[in-house]
Tab-separated table of C-alpha atoms in Angstrom:
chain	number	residue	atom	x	y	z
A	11	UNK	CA	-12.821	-16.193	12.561
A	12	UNK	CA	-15.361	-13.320	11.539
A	13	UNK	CA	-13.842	-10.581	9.965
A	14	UNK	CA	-15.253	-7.321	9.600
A	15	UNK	CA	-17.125	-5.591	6.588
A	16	UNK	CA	-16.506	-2.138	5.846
A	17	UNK	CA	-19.810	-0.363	7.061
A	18	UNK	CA	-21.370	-3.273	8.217
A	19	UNK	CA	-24.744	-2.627	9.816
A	20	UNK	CA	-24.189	1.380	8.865
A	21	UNK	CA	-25.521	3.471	5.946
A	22	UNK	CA	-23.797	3.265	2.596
A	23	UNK	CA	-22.098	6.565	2.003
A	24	UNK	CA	-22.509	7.684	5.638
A	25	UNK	CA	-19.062	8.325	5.917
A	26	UNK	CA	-19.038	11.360	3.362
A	27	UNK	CA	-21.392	13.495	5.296
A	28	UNK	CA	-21.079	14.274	9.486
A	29	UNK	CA	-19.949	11.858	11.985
A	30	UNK	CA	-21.275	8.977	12.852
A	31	UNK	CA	-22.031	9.909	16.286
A	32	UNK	CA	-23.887	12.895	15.218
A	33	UNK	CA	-27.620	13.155	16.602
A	34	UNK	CA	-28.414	13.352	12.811
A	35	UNK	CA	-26.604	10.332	11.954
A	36	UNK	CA	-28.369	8.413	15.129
A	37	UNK	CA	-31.946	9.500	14.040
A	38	UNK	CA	-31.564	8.207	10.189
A	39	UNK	CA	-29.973	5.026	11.341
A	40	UNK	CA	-32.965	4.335	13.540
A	41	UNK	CA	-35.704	5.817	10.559
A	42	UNK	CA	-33.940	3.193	8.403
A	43	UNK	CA	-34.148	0.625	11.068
A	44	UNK	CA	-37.699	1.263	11.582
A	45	UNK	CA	-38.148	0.930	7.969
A	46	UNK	CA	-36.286	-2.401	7.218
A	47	UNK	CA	-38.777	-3.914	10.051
A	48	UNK	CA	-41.578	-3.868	7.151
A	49	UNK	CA	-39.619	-5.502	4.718
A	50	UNK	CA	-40.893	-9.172	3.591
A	51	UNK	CA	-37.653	-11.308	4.012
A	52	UNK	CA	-37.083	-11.335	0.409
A	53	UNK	CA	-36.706	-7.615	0.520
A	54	UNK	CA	-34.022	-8.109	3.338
A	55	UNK	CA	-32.170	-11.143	2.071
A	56	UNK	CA	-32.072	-8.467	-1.634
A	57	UNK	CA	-31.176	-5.453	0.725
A	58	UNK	CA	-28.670	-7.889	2.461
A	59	UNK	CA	-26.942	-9.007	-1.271
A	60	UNK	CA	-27.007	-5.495	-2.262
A	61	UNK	CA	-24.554	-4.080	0.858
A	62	UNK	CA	-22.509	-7.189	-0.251
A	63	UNK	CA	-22.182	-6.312	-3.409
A	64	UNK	CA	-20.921	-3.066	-2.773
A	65	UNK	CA	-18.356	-4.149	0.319
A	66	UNK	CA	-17.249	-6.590	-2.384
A	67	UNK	CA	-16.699	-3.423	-5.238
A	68	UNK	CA	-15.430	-1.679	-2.795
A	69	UNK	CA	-12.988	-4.426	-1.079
A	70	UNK	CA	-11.697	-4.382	-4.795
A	71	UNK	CA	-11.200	-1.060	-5.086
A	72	UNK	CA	-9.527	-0.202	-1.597
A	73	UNK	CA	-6.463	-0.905	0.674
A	74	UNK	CA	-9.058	-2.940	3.331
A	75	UNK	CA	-7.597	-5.153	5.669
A	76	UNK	CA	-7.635	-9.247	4.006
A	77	UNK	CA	-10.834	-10.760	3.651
A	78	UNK	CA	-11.326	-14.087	1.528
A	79	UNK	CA	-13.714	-15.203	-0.750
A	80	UNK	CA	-14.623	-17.573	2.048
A	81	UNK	CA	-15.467	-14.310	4.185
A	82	UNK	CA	-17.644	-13.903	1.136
A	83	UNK	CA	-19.330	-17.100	0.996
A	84	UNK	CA	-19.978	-16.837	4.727
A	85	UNK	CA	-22.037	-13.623	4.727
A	86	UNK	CA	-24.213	-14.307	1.889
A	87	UNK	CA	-24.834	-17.785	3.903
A	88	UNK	CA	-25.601	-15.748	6.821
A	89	UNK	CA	-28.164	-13.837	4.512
A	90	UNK	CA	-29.744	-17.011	3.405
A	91	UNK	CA	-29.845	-18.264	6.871
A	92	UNK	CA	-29.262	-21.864	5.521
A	93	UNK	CA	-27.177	-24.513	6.534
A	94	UNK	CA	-23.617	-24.740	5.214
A	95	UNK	CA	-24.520	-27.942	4.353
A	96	UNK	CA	-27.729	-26.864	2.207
A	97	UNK	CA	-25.536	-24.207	0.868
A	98	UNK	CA	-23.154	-27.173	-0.084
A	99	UNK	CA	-25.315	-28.993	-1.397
A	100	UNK	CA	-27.413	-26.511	-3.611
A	101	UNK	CA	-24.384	-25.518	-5.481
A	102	UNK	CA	-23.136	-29.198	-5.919
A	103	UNK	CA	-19.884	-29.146	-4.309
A	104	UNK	CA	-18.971	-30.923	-0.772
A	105	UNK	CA	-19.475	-30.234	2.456
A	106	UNK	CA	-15.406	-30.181	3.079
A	107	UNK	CA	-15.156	-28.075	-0.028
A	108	UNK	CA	-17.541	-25.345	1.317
A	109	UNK	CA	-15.341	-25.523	4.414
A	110	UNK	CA	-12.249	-25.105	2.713
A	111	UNK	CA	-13.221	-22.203	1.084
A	112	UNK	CA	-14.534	-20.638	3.538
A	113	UNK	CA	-11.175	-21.352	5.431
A	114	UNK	CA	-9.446	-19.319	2.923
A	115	UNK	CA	-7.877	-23.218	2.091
A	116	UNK	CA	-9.558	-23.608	-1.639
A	117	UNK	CA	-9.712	-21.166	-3.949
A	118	UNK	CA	-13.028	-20.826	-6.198
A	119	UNK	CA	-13.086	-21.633	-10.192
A	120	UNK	CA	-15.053	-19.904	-12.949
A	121	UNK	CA	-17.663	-22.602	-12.287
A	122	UNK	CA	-18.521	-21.515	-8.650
A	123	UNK	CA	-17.715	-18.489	-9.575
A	124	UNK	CA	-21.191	-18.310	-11.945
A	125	UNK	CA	-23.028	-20.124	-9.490
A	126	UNK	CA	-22.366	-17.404	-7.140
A	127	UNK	CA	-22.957	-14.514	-9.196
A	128	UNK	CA	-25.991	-15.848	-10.040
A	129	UNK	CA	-27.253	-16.268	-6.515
A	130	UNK	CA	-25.600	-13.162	-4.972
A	131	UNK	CA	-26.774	-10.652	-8.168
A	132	UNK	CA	-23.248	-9.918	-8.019
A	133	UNK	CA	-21.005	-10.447	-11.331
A	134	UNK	CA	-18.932	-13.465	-11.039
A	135	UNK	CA	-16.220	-10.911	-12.227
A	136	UNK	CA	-16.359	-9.601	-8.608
A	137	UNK	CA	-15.928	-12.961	-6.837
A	138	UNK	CA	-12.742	-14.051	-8.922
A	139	UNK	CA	-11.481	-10.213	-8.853
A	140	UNK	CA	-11.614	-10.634	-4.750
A	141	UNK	CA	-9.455	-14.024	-5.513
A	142	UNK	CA	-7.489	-12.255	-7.375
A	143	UNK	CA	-6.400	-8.950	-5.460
A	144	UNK	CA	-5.900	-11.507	-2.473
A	145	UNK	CA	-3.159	-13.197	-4.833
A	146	UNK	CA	-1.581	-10.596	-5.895
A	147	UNK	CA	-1.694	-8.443	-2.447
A	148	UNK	CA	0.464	-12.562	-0.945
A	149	UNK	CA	3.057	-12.254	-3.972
A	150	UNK	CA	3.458	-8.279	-3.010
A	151	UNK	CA	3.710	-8.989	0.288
A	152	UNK	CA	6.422	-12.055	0.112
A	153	UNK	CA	8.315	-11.466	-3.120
A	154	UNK	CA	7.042	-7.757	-4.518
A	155	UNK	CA	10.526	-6.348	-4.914
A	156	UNK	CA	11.448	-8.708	-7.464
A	157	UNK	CA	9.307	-6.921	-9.295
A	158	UNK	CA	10.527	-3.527	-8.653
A	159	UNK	CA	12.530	-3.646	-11.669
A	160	UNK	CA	9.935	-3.374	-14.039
A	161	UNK	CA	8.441	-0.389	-15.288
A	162	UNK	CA	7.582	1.818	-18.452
A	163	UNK	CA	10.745	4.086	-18.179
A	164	UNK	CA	12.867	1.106	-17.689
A	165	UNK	CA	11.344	-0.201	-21.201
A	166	UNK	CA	11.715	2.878	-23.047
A	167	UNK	CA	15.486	2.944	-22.197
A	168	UNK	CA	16.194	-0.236	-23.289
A	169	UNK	CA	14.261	0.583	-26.440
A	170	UNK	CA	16.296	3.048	-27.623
């Protein structure tokens, strides 16, 4: 199932300024269009890792709707445009284990975690931290008021 990246195919930041409807908006979408036609496809594949970086920062730092790691992997594959199995291969796991993952069925380790930090540009801290907010967002979700009974002013009463 594809699942949708916040501003995908826009302009980073275009939400800050005007609508996205706007006549202005239209004509720098199509100037940057226009542009990205030039670009060698190392230039796009780079321009491609660089939105994903940032819709993985800010994935992070925001309430988005769920996306795995797998949702992840599959975008910077689409960037590549390689074969899953290439993909696989290249970064020495199996073919079933690539699948899992990107099934949201696996989660990643440090180790894949480097690997794709080094591929992506992105810091491997940003691949586990997506891991990790999808964790914690599943305990919230089906046990989080067990938790509800923890907090600072709690502590400093029974400290006293």
């Amino acid at each position: 199932m594809a699942r949708e990246f916040a501003n995908k195919g826009g302009i980073i930041g275009s939400n800050s300024h005007g609508s996205e409807t706007s006549e202005t908006f239209r004509v720098l979408k199509e100037a940057i269009a226009k542009r990205v036609e030039t670009y060698t496809p190392k230039q796009k594949i780079d321009n491609h890792l660089f939105g994903l970086k940032v819709n993985m920062e800010f994935y992070i730092r925001e309430n988005h709707p769920f996306l795995s790691t797998g949702d992840f992997i599959q975008e910077m594959i689409t960037a590549f445009g390689v074969k899953k199995k290439t993909f696989a291969k290249y970064i020495d796991i199996e073919d079933s284990v690539l699948s899992s993952l990107l099934n949201d069925q696996r989660k990643i380790n440090t180790d894949l975690a480097m690997k794709l930090g080094r591929i992506s540009k992105a810091d491997p801290v940003l691949w586990l931290g997506i891991q990790n907010k999808n964790e914690l967002r599943k305990v919230e979700s089906e046990i989080g008021s067990q938790y509800d009974k923890y907090s600072l002013e709690d502590l400093f009463k029974k400290a006293v």
